[in-house]
mmCIF file of N, CA and C in Angstrom:
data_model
loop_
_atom_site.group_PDB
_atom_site.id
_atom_site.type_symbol
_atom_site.label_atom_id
_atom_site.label_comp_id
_atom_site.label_asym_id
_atom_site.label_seq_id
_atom_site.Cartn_x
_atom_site.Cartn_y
_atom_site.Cartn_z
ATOM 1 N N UNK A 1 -18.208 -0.964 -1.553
ATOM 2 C CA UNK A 1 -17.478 -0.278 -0.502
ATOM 3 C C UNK A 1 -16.295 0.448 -1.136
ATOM 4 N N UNK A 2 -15.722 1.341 -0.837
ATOM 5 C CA UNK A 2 -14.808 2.541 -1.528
ATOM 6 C C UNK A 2 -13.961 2.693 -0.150
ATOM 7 N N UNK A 3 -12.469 2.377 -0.819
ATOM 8 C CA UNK A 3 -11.769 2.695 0.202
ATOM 9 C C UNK A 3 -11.381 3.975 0.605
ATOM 10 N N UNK A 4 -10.684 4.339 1.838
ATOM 11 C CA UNK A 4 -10.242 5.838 2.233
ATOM 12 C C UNK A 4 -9.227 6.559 1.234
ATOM 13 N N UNK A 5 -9.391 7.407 1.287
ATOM 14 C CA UNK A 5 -8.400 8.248 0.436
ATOM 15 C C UNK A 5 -6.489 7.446 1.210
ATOM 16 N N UNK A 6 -6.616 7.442 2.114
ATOM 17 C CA UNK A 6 -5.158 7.206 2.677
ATOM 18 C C UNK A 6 -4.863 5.558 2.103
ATOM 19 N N UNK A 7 -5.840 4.796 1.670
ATOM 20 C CA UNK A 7 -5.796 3.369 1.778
ATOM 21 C C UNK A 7 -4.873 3.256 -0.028
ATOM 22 N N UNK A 8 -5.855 4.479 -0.459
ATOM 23 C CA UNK A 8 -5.592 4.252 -2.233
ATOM 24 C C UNK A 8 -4.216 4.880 -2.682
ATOM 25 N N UNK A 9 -3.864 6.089 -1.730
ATOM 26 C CA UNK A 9 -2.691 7.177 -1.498
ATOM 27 C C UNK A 9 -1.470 5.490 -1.877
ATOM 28 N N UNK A 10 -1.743 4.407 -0.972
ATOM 29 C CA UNK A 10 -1.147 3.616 -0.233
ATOM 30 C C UNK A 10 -0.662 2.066 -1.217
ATOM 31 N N UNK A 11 -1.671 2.074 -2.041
ATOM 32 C CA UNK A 11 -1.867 1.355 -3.320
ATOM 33 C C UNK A 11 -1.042 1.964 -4.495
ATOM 34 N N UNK A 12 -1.093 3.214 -4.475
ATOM 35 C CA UNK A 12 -0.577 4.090 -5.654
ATOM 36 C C UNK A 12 0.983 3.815 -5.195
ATOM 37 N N UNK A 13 1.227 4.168 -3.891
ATOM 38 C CA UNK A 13 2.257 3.855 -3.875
ATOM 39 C C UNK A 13 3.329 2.813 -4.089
ATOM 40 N N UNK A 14 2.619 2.007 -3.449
ATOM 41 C CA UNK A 14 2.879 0.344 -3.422
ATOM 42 C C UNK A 14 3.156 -0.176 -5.103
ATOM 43 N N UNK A 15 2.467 0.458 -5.959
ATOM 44 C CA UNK A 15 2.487 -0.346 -7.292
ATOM 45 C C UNK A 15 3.437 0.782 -7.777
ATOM 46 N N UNK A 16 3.933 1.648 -7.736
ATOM 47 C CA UNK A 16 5.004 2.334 -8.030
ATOM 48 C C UNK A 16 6.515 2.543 -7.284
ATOM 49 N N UNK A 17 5.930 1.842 -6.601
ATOM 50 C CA UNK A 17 7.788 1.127 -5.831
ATOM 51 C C UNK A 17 7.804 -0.053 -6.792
ATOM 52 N N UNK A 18 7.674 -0.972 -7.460
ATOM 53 C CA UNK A 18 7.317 -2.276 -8.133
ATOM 54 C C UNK A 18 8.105 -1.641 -9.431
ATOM 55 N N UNK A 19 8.648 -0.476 -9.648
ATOM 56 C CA UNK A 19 8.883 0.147 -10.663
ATOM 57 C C UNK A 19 10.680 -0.281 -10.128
ATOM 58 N N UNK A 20 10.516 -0.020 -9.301
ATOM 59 C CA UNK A 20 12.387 -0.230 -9.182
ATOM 60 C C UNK A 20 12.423 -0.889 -7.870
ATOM 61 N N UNK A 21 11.490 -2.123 -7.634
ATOM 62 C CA UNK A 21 11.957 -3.113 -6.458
ATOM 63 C C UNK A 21 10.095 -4.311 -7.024
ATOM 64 N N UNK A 22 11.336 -5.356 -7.504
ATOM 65 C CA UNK A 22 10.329 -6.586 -8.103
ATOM 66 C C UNK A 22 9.453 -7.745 -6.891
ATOM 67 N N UNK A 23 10.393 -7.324 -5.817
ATOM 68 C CA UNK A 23 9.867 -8.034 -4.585
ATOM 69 C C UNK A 23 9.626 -7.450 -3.611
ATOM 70 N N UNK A 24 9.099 -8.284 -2.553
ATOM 71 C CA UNK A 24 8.851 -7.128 -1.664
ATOM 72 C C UNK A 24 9.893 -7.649 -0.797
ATOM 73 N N UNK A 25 11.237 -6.970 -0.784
ATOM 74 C CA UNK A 25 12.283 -7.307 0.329
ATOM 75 C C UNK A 25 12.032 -5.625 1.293
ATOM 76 N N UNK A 26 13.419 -5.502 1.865
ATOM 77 C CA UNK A 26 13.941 -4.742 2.836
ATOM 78 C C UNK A 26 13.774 -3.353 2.119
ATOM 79 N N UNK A 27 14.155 -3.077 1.182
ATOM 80 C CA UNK A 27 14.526 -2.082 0.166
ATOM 81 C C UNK A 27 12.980 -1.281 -0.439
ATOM 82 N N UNK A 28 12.418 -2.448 -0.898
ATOM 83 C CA UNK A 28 10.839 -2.036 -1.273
ATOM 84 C C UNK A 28 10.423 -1.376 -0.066
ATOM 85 N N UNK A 29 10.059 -2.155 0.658
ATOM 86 C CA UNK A 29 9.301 -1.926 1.770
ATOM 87 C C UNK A 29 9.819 -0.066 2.567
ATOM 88 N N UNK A 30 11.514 -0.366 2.626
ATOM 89 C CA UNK A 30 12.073 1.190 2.738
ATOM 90 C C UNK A 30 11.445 2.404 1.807
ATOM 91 N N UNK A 31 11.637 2.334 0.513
ATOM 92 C CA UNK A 31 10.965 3.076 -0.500
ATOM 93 C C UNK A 31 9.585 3.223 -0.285
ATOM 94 N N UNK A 32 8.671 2.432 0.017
ATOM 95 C CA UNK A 32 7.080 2.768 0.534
ATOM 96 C C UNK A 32 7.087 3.112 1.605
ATOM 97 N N UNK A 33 7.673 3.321 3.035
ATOM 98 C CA UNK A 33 7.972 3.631 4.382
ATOM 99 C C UNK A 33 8.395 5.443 3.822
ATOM 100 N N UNK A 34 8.903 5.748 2.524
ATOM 101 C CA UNK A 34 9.240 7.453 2.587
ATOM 102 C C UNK A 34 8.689 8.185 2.125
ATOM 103 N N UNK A 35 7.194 7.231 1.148
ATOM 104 C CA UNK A 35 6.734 8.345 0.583
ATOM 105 C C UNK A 35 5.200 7.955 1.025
ATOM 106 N N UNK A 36 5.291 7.070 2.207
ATOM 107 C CA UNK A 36 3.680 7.068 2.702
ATOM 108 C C UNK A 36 4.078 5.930 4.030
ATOM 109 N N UNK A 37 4.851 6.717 5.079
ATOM 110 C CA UNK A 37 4.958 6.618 6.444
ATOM 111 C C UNK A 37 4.161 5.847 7.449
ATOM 112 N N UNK A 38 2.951 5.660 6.847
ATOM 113 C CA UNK A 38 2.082 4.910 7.785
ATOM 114 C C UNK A 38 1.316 3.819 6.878
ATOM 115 N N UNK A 39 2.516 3.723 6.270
ATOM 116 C CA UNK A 39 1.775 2.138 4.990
ATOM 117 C C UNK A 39 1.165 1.135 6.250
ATOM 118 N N UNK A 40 1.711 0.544 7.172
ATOM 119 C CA UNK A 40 1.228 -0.246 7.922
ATOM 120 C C UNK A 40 -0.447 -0.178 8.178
ATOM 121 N N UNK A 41 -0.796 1.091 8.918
ATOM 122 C CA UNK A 41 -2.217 1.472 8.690
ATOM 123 C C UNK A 41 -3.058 1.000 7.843
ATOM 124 N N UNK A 42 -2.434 1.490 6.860
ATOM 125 C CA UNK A 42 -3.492 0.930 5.247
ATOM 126 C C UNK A 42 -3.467 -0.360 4.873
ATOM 127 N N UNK A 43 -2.306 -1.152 4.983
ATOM 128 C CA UNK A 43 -2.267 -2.372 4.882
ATOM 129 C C UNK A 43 -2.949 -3.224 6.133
ATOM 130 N N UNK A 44 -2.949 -2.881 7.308
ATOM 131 C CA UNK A 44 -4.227 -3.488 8.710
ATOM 132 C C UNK A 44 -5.497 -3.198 8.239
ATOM 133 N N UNK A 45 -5.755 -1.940 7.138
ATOM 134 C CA UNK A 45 -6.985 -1.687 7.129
ATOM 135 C C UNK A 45 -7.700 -2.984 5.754
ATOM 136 N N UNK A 46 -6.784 -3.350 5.268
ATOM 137 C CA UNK A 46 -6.868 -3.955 3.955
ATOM 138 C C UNK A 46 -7.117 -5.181 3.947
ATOM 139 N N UNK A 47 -6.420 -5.759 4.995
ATOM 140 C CA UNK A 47 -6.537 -7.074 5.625
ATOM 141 C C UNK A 47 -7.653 -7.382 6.054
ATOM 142 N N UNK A 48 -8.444 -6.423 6.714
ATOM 143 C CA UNK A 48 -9.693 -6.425 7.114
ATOM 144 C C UNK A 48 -10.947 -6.085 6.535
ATOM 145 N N UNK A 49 -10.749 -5.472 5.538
ATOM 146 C CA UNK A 49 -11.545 -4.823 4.554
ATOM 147 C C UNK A 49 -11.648 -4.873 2.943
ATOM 148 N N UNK A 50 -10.162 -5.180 2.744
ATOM 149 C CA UNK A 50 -9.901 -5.462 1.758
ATOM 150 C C UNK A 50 -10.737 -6.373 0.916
ATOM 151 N N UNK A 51 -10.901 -7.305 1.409
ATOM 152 C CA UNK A 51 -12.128 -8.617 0.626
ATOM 153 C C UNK A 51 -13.667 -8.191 0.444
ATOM 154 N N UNK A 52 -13.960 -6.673 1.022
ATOM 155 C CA UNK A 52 -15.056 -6.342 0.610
ATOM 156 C C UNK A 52 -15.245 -5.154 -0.712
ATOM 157 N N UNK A 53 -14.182 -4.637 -1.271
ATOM 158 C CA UNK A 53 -13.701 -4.040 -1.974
ATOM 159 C C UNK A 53 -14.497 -4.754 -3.321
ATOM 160 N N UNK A 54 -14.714 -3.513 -4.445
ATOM 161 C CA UNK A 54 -15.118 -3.698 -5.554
ATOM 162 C C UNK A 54 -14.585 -2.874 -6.594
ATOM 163 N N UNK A 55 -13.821 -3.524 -7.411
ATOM 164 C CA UNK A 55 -13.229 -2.447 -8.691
ATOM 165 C C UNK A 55 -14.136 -2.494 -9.682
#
């Protein structure tokens, strides 16, 4: 299964906030909220889908 383009947009992001926020507090979470607005989406979709995923 291959995730959506918006899911991976969402991943890319996520592991490049990790660059200048080691946890996921208030701050991280702000920094992924500006450069991909509807992280929530991708992360509901991940939760659900996520475990069928193959790298």
């Amino acid at each position: 299964m291959m995730a959506p383009a918006s899911v991976i947009d969402y991943l890319i992001v996520h592991e490049l906030c990790h660059f200048n926020h080691k946890r996921h507090n208030a701050e991280f979470w702000n920094e992924v909220d500006k450069y991909c607005p509807e992280y929530q989406k991708q992360v509901a979709w991940l939760k659900v889908y996520g475990v069928a995923l193959e790298v």
